[in-house]
PDB file of N, CA, C and O in Angstrom:
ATOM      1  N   UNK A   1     123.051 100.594 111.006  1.00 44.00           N
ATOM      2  CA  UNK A   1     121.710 100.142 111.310  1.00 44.00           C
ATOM      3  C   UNK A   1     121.383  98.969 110.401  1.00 44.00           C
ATOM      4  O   UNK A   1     121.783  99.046 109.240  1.00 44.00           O
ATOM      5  N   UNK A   2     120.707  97.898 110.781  1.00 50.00           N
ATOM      6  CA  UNK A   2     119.989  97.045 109.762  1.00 50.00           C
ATOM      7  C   UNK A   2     119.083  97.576 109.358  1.00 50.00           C
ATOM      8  O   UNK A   2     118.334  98.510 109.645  1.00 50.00           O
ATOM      9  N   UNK A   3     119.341  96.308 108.070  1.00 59.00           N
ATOM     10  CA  UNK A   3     118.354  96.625 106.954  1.00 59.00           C
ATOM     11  C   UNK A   3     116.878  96.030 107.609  1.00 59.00           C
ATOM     12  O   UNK A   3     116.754  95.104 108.411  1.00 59.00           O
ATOM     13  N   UNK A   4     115.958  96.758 107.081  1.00 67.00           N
ATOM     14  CA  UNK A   4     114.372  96.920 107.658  1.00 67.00           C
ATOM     15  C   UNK A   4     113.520  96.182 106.565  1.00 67.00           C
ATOM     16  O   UNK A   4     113.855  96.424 105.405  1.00 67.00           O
ATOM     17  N   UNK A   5     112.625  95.447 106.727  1.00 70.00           N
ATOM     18  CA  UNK A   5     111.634  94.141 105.682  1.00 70.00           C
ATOM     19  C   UNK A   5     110.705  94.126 106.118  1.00 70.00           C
ATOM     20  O   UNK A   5     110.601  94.029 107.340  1.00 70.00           O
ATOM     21  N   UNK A   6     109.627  94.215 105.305  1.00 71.00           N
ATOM     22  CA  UNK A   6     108.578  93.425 105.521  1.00 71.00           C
ATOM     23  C   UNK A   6     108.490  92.269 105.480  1.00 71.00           C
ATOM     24  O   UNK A   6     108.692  91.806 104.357  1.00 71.00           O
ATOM     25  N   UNK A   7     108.086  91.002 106.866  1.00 70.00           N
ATOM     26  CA  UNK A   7     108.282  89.853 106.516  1.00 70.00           C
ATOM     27  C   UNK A   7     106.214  88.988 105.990  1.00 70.00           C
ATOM     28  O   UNK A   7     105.677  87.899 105.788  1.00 70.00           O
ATOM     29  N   UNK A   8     105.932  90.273 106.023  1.00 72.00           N
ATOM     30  CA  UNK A   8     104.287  89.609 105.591  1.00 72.00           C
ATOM     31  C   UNK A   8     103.564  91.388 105.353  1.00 72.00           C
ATOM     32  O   UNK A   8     104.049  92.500 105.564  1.00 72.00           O
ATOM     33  N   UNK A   9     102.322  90.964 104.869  1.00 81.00           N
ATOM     34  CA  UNK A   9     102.101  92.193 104.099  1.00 81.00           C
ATOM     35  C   UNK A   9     101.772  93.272 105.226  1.00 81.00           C
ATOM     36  O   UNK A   9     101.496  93.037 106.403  1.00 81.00           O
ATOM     37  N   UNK A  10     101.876  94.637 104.526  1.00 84.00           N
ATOM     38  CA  UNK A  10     101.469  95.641 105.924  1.00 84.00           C
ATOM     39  C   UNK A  10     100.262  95.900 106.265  1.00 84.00           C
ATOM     40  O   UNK A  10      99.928  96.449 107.315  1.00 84.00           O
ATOM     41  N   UNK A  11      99.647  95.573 105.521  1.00 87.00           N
ATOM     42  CA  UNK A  11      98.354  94.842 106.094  1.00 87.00           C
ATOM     43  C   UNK A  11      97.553  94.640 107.118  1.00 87.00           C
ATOM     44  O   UNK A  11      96.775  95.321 107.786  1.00 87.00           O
ATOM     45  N   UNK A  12      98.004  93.294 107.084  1.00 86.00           N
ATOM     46  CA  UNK A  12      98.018  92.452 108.362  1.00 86.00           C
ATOM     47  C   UNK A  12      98.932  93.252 109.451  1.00 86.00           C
ATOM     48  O   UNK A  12      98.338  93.723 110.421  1.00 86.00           O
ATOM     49  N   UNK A  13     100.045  93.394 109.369  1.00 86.00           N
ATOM     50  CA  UNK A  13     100.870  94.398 110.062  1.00 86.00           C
ATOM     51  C   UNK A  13     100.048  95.403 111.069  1.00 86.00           C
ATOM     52  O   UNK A  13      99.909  95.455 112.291  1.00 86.00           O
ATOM     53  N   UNK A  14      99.499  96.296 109.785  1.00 91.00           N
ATOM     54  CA  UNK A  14      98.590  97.464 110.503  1.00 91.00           C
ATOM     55  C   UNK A  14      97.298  97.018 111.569  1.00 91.00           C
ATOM     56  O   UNK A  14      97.119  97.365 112.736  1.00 91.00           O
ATOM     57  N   UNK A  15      96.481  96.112 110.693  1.00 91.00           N
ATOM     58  CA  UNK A  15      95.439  95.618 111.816  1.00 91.00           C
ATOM     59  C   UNK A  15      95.766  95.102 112.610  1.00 91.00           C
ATOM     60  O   UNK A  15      94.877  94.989 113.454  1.00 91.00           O
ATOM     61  N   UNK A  16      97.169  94.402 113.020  1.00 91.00           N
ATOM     62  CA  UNK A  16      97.215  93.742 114.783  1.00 91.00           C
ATOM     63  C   UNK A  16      97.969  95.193 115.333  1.00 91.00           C
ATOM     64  O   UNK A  16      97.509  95.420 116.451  1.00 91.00           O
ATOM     65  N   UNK A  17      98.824  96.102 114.998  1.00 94.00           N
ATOM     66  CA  UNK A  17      98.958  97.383 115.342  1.00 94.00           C
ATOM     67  C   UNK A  17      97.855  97.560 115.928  1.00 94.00           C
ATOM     68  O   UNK A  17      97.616  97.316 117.110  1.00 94.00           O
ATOM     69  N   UNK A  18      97.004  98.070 114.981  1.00 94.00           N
ATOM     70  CA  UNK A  18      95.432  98.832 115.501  1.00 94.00           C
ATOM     71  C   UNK A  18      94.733  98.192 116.705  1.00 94.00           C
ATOM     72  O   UNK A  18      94.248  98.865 117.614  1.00 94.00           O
ATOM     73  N   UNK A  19      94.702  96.565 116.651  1.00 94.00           N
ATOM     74  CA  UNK A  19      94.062  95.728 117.214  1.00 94.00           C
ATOM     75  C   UNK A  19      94.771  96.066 118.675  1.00 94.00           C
ATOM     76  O   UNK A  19      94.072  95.972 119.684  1.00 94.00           O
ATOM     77  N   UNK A  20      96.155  96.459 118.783  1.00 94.00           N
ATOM     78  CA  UNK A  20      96.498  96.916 119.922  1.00 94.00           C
ATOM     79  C   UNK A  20      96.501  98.386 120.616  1.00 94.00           C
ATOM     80  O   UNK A  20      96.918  98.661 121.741  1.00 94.00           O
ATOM     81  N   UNK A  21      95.930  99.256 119.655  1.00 96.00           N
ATOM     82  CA  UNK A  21      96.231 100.333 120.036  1.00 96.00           C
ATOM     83  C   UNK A  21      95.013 101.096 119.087  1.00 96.00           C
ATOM     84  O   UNK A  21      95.381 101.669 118.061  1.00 96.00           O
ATOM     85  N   UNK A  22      93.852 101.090 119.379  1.00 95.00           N
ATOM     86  CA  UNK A  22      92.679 101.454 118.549  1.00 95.00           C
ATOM     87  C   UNK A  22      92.747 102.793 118.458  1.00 95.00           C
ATOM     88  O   UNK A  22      92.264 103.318 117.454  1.00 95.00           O
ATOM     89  N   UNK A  23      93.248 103.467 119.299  1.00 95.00           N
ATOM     90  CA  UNK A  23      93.548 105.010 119.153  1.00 95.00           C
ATOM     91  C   UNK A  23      94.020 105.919 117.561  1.00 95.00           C
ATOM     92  O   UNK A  23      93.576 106.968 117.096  1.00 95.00           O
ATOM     93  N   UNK A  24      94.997 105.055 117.096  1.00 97.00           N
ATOM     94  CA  UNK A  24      96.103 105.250 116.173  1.00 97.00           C
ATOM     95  C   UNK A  24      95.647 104.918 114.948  1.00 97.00           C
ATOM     96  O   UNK A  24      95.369 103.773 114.590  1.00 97.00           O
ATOM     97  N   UNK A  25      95.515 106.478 113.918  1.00 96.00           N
ATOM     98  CA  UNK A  25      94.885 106.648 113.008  1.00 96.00           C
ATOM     99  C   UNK A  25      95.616 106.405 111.750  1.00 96.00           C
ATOM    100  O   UNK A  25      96.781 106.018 111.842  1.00 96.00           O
ATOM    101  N   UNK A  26      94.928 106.633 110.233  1.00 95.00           N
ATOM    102  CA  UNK A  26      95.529 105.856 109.246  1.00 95.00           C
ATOM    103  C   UNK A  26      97.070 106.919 109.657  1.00 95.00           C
ATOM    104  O   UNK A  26      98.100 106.451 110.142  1.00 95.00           O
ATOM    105  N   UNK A  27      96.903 108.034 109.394  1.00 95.00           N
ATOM    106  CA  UNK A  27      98.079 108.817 108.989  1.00 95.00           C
ATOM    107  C   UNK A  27      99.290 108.064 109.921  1.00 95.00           C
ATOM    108  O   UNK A  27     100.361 107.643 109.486  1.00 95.00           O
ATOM    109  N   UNK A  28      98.716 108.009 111.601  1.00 96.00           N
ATOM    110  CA  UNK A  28      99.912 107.286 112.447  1.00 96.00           C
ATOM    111  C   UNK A  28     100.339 106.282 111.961  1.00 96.00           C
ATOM    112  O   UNK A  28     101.501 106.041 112.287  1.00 96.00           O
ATOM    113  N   UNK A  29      99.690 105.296 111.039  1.00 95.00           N
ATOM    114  CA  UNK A  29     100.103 104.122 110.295  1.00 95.00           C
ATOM    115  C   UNK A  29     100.740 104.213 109.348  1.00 95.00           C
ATOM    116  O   UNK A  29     101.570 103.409 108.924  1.00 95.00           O
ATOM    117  N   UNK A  30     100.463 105.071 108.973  1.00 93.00           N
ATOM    118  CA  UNK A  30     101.591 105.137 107.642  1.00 93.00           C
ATOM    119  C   UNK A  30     102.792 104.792 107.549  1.00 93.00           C
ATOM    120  O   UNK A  30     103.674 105.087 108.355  1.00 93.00           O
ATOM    121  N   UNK A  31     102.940 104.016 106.367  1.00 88.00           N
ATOM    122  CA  UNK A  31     104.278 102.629 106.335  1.00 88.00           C
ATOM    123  C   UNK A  31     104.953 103.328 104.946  1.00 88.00           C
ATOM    124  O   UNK A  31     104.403 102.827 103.965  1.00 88.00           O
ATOM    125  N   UNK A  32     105.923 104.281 104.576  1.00 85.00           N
ATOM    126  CA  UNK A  32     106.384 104.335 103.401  1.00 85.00           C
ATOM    127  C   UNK A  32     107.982 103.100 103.164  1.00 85.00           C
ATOM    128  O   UNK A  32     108.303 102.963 104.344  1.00 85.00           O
ATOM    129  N   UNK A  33     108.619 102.570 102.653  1.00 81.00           N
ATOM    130  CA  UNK A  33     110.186 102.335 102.454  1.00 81.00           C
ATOM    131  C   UNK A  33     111.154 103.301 102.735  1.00 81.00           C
ATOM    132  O   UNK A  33     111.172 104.465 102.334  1.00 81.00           O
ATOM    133  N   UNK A  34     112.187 102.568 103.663  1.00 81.00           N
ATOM    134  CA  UNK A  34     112.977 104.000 104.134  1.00 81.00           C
ATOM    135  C   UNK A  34     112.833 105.091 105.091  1.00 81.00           C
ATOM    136  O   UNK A  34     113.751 105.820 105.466  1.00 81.00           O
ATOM    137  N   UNK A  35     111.442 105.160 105.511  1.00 86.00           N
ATOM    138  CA  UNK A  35     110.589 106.105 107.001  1.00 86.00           C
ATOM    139  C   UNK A  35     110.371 105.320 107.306  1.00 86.00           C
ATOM    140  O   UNK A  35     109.159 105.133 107.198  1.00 86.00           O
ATOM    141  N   UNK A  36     111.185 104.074 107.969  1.00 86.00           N
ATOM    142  CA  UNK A  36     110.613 103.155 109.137  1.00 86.00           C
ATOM    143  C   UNK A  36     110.740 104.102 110.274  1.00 86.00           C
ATOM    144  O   UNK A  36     109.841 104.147 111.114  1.00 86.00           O
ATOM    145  N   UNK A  37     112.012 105.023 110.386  1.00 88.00           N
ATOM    146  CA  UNK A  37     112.160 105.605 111.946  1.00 88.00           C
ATOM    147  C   UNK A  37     110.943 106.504 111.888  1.00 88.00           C
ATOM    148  O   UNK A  37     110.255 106.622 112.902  1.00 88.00           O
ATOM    149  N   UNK A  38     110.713 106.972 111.077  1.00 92.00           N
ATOM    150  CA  UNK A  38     109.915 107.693 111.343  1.00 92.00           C
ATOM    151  C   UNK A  38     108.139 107.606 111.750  1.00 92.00           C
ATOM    152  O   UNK A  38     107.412 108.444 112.284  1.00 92.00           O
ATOM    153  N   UNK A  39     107.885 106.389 111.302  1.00 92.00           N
ATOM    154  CA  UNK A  39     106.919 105.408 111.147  1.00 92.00           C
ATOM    155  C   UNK A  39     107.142 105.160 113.067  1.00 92.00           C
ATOM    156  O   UNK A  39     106.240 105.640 113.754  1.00 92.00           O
ATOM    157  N   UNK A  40     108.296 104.447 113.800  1.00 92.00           N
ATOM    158  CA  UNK A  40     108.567 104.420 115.068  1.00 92.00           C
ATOM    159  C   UNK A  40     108.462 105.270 115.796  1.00 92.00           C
ATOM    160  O   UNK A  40     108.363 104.818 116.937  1.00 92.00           O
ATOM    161  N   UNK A  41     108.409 106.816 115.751  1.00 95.00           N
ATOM    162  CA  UNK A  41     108.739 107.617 116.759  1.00 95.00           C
ATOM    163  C   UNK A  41     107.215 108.169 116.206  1.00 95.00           C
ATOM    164  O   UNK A  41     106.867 108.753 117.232  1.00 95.00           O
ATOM    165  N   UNK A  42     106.265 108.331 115.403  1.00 96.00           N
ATOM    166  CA  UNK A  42     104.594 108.596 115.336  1.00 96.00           C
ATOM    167  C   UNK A  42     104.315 107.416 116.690  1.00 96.00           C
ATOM    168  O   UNK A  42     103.894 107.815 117.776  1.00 96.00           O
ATOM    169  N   UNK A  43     104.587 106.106 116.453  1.00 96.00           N
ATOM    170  CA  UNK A  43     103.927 105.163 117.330  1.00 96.00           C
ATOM    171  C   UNK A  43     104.335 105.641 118.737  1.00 96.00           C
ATOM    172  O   UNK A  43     103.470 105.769 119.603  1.00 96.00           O
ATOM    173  N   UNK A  44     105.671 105.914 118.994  1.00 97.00           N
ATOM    174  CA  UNK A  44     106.230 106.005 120.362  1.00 97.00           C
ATOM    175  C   UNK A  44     105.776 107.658 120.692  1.00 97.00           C
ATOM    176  O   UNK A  44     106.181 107.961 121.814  1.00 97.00           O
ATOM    177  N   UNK A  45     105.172 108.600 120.130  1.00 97.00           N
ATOM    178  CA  UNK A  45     104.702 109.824 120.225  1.00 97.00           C
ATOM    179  C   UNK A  45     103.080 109.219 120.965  1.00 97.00           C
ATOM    180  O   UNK A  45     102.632 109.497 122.078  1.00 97.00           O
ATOM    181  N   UNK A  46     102.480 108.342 119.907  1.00 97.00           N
ATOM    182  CA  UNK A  46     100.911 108.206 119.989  1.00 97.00           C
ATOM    183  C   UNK A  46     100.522 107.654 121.092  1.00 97.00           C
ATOM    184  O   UNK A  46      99.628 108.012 121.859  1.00 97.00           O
ATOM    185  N   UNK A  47     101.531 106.380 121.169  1.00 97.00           N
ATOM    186  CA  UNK A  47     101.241 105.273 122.091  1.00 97.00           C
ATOM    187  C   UNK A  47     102.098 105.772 123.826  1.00 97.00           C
ATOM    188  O   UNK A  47     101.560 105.495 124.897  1.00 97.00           O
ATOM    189  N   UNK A  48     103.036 106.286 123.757  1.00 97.00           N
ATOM    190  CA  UNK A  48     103.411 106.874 125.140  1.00 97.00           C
ATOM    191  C   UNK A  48     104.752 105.568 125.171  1.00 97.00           C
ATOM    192  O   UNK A  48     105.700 105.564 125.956  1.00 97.00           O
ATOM    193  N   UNK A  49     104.498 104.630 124.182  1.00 97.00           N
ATOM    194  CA  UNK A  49     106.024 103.499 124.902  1.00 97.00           C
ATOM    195  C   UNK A  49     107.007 104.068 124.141  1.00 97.00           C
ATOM    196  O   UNK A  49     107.058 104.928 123.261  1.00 97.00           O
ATOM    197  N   UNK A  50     107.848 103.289 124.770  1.00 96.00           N
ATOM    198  CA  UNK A  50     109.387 103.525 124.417  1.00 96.00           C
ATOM    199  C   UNK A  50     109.783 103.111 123.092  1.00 96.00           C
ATOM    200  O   UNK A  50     109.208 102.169 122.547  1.00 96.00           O
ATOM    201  N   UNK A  51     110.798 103.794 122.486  1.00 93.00           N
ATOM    202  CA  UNK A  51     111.324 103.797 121.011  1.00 93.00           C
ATOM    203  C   UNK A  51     111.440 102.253 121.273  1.00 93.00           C
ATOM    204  O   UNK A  51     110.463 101.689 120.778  1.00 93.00           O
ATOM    205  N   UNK A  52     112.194 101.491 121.805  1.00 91.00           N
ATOM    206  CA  UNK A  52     112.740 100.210 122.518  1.00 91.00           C
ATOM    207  C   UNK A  52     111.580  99.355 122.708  1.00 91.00           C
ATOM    208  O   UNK A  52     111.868  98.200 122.393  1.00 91.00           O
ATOM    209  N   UNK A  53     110.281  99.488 123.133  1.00 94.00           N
ATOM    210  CA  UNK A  53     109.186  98.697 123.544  1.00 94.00           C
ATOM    211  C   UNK A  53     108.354  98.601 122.108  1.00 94.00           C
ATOM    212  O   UNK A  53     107.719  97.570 121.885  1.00 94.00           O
ATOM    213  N   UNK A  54     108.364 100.118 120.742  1.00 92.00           N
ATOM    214  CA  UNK A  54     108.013  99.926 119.784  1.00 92.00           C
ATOM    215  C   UNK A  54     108.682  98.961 119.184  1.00 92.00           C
ATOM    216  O   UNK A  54     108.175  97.923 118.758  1.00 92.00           O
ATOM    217  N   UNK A  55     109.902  99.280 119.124  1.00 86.00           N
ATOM    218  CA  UNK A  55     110.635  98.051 118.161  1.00 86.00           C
ATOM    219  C   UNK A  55     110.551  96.774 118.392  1.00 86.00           C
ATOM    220  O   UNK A  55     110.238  96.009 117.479  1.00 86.00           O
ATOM    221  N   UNK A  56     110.859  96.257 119.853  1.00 85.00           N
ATOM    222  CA  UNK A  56     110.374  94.904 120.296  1.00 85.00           C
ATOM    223  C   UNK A  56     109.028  94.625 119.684  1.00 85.00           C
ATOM    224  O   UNK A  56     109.049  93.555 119.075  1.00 85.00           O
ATOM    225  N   UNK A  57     107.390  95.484 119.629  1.00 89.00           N
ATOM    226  CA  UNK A  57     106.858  94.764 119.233  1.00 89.00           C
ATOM    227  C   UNK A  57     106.630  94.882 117.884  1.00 89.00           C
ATOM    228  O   UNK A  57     105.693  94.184 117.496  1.00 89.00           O
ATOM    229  N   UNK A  58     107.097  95.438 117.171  1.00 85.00           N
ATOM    230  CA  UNK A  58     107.131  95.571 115.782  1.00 85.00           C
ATOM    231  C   UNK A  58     107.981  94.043 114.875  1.00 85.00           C
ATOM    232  O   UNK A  58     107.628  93.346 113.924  1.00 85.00           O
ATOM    233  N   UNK A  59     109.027  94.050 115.640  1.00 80.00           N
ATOM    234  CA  UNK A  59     109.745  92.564 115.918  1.00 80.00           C
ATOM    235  C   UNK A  59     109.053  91.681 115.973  1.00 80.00           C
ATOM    236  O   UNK A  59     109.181  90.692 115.252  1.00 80.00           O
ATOM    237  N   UNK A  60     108.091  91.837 116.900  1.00 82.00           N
ATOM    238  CA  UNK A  60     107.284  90.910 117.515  1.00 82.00           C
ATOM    239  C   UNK A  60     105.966  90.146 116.267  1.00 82.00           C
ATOM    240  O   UNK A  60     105.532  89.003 116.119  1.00 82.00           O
ATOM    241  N   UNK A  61     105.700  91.447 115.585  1.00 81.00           N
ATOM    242  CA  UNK A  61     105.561  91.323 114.429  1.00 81.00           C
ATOM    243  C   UNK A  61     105.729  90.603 113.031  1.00 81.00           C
ATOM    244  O   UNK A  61     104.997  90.387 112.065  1.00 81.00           O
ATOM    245  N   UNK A  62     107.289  90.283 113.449  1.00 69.00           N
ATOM    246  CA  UNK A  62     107.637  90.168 111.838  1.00 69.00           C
ATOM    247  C   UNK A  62     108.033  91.282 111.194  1.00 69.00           C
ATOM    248  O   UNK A  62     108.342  91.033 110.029  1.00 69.00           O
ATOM    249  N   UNK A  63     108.155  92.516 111.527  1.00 55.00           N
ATOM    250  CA  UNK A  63     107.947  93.324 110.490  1.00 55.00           C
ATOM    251  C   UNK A  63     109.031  93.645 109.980  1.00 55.00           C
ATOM    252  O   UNK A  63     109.065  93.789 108.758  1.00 55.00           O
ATOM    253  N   UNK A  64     110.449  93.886 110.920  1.00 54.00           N
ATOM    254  CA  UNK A  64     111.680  94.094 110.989  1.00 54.00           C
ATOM    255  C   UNK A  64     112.626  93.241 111.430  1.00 54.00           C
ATOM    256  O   UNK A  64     112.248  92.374 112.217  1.00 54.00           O
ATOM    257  N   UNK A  65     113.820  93.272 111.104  1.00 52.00           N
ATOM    258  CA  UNK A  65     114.746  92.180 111.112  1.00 52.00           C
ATOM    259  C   UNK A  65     115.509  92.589 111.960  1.00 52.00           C
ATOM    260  O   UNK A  65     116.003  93.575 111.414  1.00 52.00           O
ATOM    261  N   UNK A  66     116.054  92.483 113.169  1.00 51.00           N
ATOM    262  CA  UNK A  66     117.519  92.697 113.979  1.00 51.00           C
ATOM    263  C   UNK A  66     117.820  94.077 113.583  1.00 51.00           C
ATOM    264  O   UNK A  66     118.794  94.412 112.909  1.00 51.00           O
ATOM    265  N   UNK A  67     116.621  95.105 114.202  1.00 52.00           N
ATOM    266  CA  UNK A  67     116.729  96.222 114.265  1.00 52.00           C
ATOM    267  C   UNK A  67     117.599  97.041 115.660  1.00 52.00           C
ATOM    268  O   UNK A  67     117.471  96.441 116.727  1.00 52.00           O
ATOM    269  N   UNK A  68     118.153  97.890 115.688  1.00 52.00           N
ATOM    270  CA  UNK A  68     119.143  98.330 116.509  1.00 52.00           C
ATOM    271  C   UNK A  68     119.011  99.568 116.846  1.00 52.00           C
ATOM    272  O   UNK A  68     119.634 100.104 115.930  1.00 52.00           O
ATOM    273  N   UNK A  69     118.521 100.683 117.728  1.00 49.00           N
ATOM    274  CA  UNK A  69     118.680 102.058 118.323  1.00 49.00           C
ATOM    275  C   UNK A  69     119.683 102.007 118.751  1.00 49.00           C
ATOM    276  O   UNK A  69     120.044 101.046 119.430  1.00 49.00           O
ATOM    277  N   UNK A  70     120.470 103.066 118.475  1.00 45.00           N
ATOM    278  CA  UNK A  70     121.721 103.601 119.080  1.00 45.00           C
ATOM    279  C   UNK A  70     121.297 104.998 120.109  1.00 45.00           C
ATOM    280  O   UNK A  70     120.719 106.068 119.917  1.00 45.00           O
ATOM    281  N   UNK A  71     122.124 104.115 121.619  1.00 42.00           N
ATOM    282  CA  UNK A  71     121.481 104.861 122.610  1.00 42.00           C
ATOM    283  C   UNK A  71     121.876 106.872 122.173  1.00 42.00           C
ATOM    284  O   UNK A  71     121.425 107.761 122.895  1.00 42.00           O
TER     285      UNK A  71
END
């Protein structure tokens, strides 16, 4: 798997998250180092998209670098 970065603070991160998905509370946000997957599959639980549609927009983000699910 690649390695996972913040490319700007989580922050900002979290509020365009939220800004897309107002539902999704601090705890669903929660960003530790190292629980990124786990951080992914709260969103793909909360939000109803795909592990695959989280990561794209998390990507989409900045947040992660040439991240990879293995089917």
């Amino acid at each position: 798997m690649s390695e996972w970065k913040l490319k700007k603070s989580w922050r900002q991160i979290k509020n365009q998250i939220r800004a897309k998905w107002s539902e999704l509370t601090e705890d669903d946000l929660h960003y530790e180092e190292g629980k990124e997957i786990e951080l992914v599959y709260r969103l793909t639980q909360k939000t109803g998209k795909s592990r695959e549609d989280i990561v794209d927009y998390l990507n989409h983000l900045s947040f992660i670098s040439d991240l990879k699910f293995r089917p």
